[in-house]
Short mmCIF file of C-alpha atoms in Angstrom, two decimals:
data_model
loop_
_atom_site.label_atom_id
_atom_site.label_comp_id
_atom_site.label_asym_id
_atom_site.label_seq_id
_atom_site.Cartn_x
_atom_site.Cartn_y
_atom_site.Cartn_z
CA UNK A 1 0.41 0.39 0.13
CA UNK A 2 1.17 3.64 -0.69
CA UNK A 3 0.58 6.30 1.50
CA UNK A 4 0.19 9.74 -0.21
CA UNK A 5 -1.41 11.63 2.74
CA UNK A 6 1.26 12.02 4.97
CA UNK A 7 1.74 15.49 6.05
CA UNK A 8 5.38 16.51 7.68
CA UNK A 9 5.38 16.81 11.37
CA UNK A 10 5.92 20.46 12.04
CA UNK A 11 7.83 19.36 15.45
CA UNK A 12 10.82 18.17 14.01
CA UNK A 13 12.96 20.51 16.72
CA UNK A 14 10.64 19.73 19.61
CA UNK A 15 11.60 16.15 18.95
CA UNK A 16 15.09 16.49 18.00
CA UNK A 17 14.89 18.08 22.12
CA UNK A 18 13.32 15.31 23.44
CA UNK A 19 15.87 13.06 21.73
CA UNK A 20 18.57 14.75 23.29
CA UNK A 21 16.86 14.62 26.80
CA UNK A 22 16.43 10.96 26.49
CA UNK A 23 19.23 9.31 24.15
CA UNK A 24 22.71 9.16 25.32
CA UNK A 25 24.85 11.70 23.15
CA UNK A 26 26.06 8.66 20.80
CA UNK A 27 22.64 7.48 19.64
CA UNK A 28 21.38 10.83 19.41
CA UNK A 29 24.27 11.48 16.91
CA UNK A 30 23.51 8.00 15.25
CA UNK A 31 19.70 9.18 14.72
CA UNK A 32 20.68 12.42 12.95
CA UNK A 33 22.73 10.55 10.89
CA UNK A 34 19.93 8.18 10.15
CA UNK A 35 17.47 10.75 9.21
CA UNK A 36 20.14 12.17 6.77
CA UNK A 37 21.02 9.23 5.18
CA UNK A 38 16.51 7.94 5.44
CA UNK A 39 16.35 11.29 3.30
CA UNK A 40 19.34 10.38 1.41
CA UNK A 41 18.22 7.00 0.63
CA UNK A 42 14.29 8.35 -0.34
CA UNK A 43 15.88 10.44 -2.89
CA UNK A 44 17.59 7.84 -4.70
CA UNK A 45 14.73 5.43 -4.60
CA UNK A 46 12.06 8.47 -4.87
CA UNK A 47 10.40 7.86 -1.73
CA UNK A 48 8.66 10.56 0.22
CA UNK A 49 11.51 12.27 1.84
CA UNK A 50 9.64 14.29 4.96
CA UNK A 51 8.03 10.77 5.86
CA UNK A 52 11.66 9.46 5.73
CA UNK A 53 12.87 12.03 7.78
CA UNK A 54 10.75 11.20 10.65
CA UNK A 55 11.39 7.57 10.65
CA UNK A 56 14.99 7.89 11.05
CA UNK A 57 14.88 10.34 13.46
CA UNK A 58 12.85 8.31 15.75
CA UNK A 59 13.75 5.10 14.87
CA UNK A 60 15.56 4.79 18.02
CA UNK A 61 13.74 7.02 20.11
CA UNK A 62 13.34 4.05 22.81
CA UNK A 63 16.96 2.79 22.62
CA UNK A 64 18.12 4.19 26.29
CA UNK A 65 15.25 2.91 27.92
CA UNK A 66 16.21 0.44 30.53
CA UNK A 67 14.94 -3.55 29.45
CA UNK A 68 12.63 -3.23 32.21
CA UNK A 69 10.73 -0.01 30.96
CA UNK A 70 10.83 -1.73 27.30
CA UNK A 71 9.46 -4.58 28.66
CA UNK A 72 6.79 -3.16 30.60
CA UNK A 73 5.59 -1.25 27.82
CA UNK A 74 5.87 -3.83 24.96
CA UNK A 75 3.64 -6.45 27.65
CA UNK A 76 1.23 -3.27 28.86
CA UNK A 77 0.68 -2.01 25.36
CA UNK A 78 2.18 -3.89 22.55
CA UNK A 79 0.90 -7.72 23.15
CA UNK A 80 1.50 -8.64 19.73
CA UNK A 81 5.43 -8.54 19.80
CA UNK A 82 6.13 -12.65 19.79
CA UNK A 83 7.83 -14.20 22.45
CA UNK A 84 10.60 -14.47 19.49
CA UNK A 85 11.11 -10.97 19.51
CA UNK A 86 11.82 -10.73 23.49
CA UNK A 87 15.02 -13.47 23.01
CA UNK A 88 17.67 -10.45 22.55
CA UNK A 89 17.69 -7.19 24.66
CA UNK A 90 19.31 -5.75 21.89
CA UNK A 91 15.70 -5.57 19.71
CA UNK A 92 13.36 -4.79 22.32
CA UNK A 93 13.61 -0.91 21.65
CA UNK A 94 12.21 -1.23 18.28
CA UNK A 95 8.20 -1.94 18.87
CA UNK A 96 8.54 0.38 21.87
CA UNK A 97 10.02 3.62 19.46
CA UNK A 98 7.05 2.58 17.18
CA UNK A 99 4.81 2.91 19.97
CA UNK A 100 6.44 6.23 21.28
CA UNK A 101 6.36 7.24 17.68
CA UNK A 102 2.76 6.90 17.67
CA UNK A 103 1.59 7.59 21.16
CA UNK A 104 4.42 10.16 22.23
CA UNK A 105 4.90 12.30 18.78
CA UNK A 106 1.42 11.64 17.37
CA UNK A 107 2.56 9.61 13.98
CA UNK A 108 -0.15 8.22 12.55
CA UNK A 109 1.34 7.03 8.73
CA UNK A 110 1.55 3.45 8.81
CA UNK A 111 4.54 2.84 7.00
CA UNK A 112 6.51 4.93 9.18
CA UNK A 113 5.55 2.87 12.16
CA UNK A 114 6.01 -0.05 10.73
CA UNK A 115 9.60 0.85 9.42
CA UNK A 116 10.45 1.57 12.33
CA UNK A 117 8.80 -1.17 14.54
CA UNK A 118 10.71 -3.62 12.04
CA UNK A 119 14.64 -1.72 11.70
CA UNK A 120 15.99 -4.41 13.92
CA UNK A 121 14.43 -7.62 13.02
CA UNK A 122 13.43 -6.63 9.59
CA UNK A 123 10.59 -9.13 8.14
CA UNK A 124 9.53 -10.64 4.90
CA UNK A 125 7.84 -8.66 2.07
CA UNK A 126 9.36 -5.40 3.31
CA UNK A 127 8.44 -2.33 1.71
CA UNK A 128 11.16 -0.17 -0.24
CA UNK A 129 10.55 2.50 2.37
CA UNK A 130 11.14 -0.22 5.25
CA UNK A 131 14.09 -1.10 3.21
CA UNK A 132 15.32 1.98 3.19
CA UNK A 133 15.00 3.18 7.01
CA UNK A 134 16.77 -0.44 7.94
CA UNK A 135 19.82 0.49 6.03
CA UNK A 136 20.12 4.16 6.84
CA UNK A 137 19.98 2.83 10.63
CA UNK A 138 23.37 0.50 9.45
CA UNK A 139 25.63 2.77 7.09
CA UNK A 140 24.58 6.61 8.47
CA UNK A 141 28.14 8.28 8.41
CA UNK A 142 28.10 9.95 11.94
CA UNK A 143 28.64 6.75 13.87
CA UNK A 144 28.81 3.49 11.77
CA UNK A 145 31.94 2.12 9.87
CA UNK A 146 32.39 4.56 6.53
CA UNK A 147 33.81 1.45 4.86
CA UNK A 148 30.55 -0.77 4.91
CA UNK A 149 28.79 2.16 4.22
CA UNK A 150 30.24 2.50 1.15
CA UNK A 151 30.09 -0.95 0.24
CA UNK A 152 26.68 -0.89 0.76
CA UNK A 153 25.94 2.34 -1.87
CA UNK A 154 27.84 0.80 -4.39
CA UNK A 155 25.67 -2.30 -4.26
CA UNK A 156 22.59 0.30 -4.41
CA UNK A 157 24.03 0.57 -8.38
CA UNK A 158 23.49 -2.90 -9.15
CA UNK A 159 20.41 -4.30 -10.31
CA UNK A 160 18.12 -5.47 -6.95
CA UNK A 161 20.70 -3.15 -5.44
CA UNK A 162 18.53 -2.61 -2.24
CA UNK A 163 18.10 -6.24 -1.27
CA UNK A 164 21.85 -6.77 -2.11
CA UNK A 165 22.74 -4.04 0.33
CA UNK A 166 20.18 -5.49 3.00
CA UNK A 167 21.86 -9.20 2.86
CA UNK A 168 25.24 -7.77 3.48
CA UNK A 169 23.51 -5.92 6.48
CA UNK A 170 21.92 -9.29 7.63
CA UNK A 171 24.87 -11.42 6.84
CA UNK A 172 26.93 -8.77 8.96
CA UNK A 173 24.07 -8.68 11.89
CA UNK A 174 24.11 -12.74 12.09
CA UNK A 175 27.73 -12.83 11.95
CA UNK A 176 27.96 -10.31 15.26
CA UNK A 177 24.91 -12.16 16.91
CA UNK A 178 26.40 -15.21 16.62
CA UNK A 179 30.27 -14.09 17.63
CA UNK A 180 28.36 -12.47 20.70
CA UNK A 181 26.86 -16.02 21.55
CA UNK A 182 23.06 -13.87 21.52
CA UNK A 183 20.28 -15.55 20.31
CA UNK A 184 18.88 -14.88 16.86
CA UNK A 185 15.14 -14.46 16.28
CA UNK A 186 13.74 -17.01 13.52
CA UNK A 187 12.05 -13.68 12.04
CA UNK A 188 15.66 -12.52 11.05
CA UNK A 189 16.82 -16.12 9.71
CA UNK A 190 13.71 -15.83 7.45
CA UNK A 191 14.33 -12.66 6.10
CA UNK A 192 17.81 -13.77 5.42
CA UNK A 193 16.90 -17.02 3.61
CA UNK A 194 14.40 -14.60 1.40
CA UNK A 195 16.95 -11.77 0.56
CA UNK A 196 19.23 -14.96 -0.94
CA UNK A 197 16.72 -15.38 -3.42
CA UNK A 198 15.66 -11.92 -4.36
CA UNK A 199 19.29 -10.19 -4.25
CA UNK A 200 20.48 -12.36 -7.15
#
């Protein structure tokens, strides 16, 4: 579904102030970088830049909440979160960030909310908008590895480049989780398996 009626949030500066107060400095800088890269990718793929700005800025808004607070919000307000999504504390912030985007900042656009919701685990059949937010989070230039960023940007120029860049991100993420002996949600494995086909 294409969402064409999105109205740009006028209080971007208010959101930035909230983020600055509620995120650590590195995460705030990362959020600004993700916003900028999301806009950059939206331009490349001719997607809504205002929506990309909002999604990129808010994607990690709950990142610095304690695990106890994240779990409390999930259990009270987001019952659709599956048990497998709770295996790794690193991904708890994604559904809560989407919840905050809607309830704290008044975002109603489903595509923005879904892109925030799935920016860590991914999901099969993501829209191109969801894909660019996922990718922006991994390749923003403020805090991420610039060599990896350039490799992904290079892949975007190829046929099926967006899926190829995503596949590279999932390969890197899965390797990192294995190296750290952290649990891997089967949703992420399913996305990886699907990208093996679509990225050819």
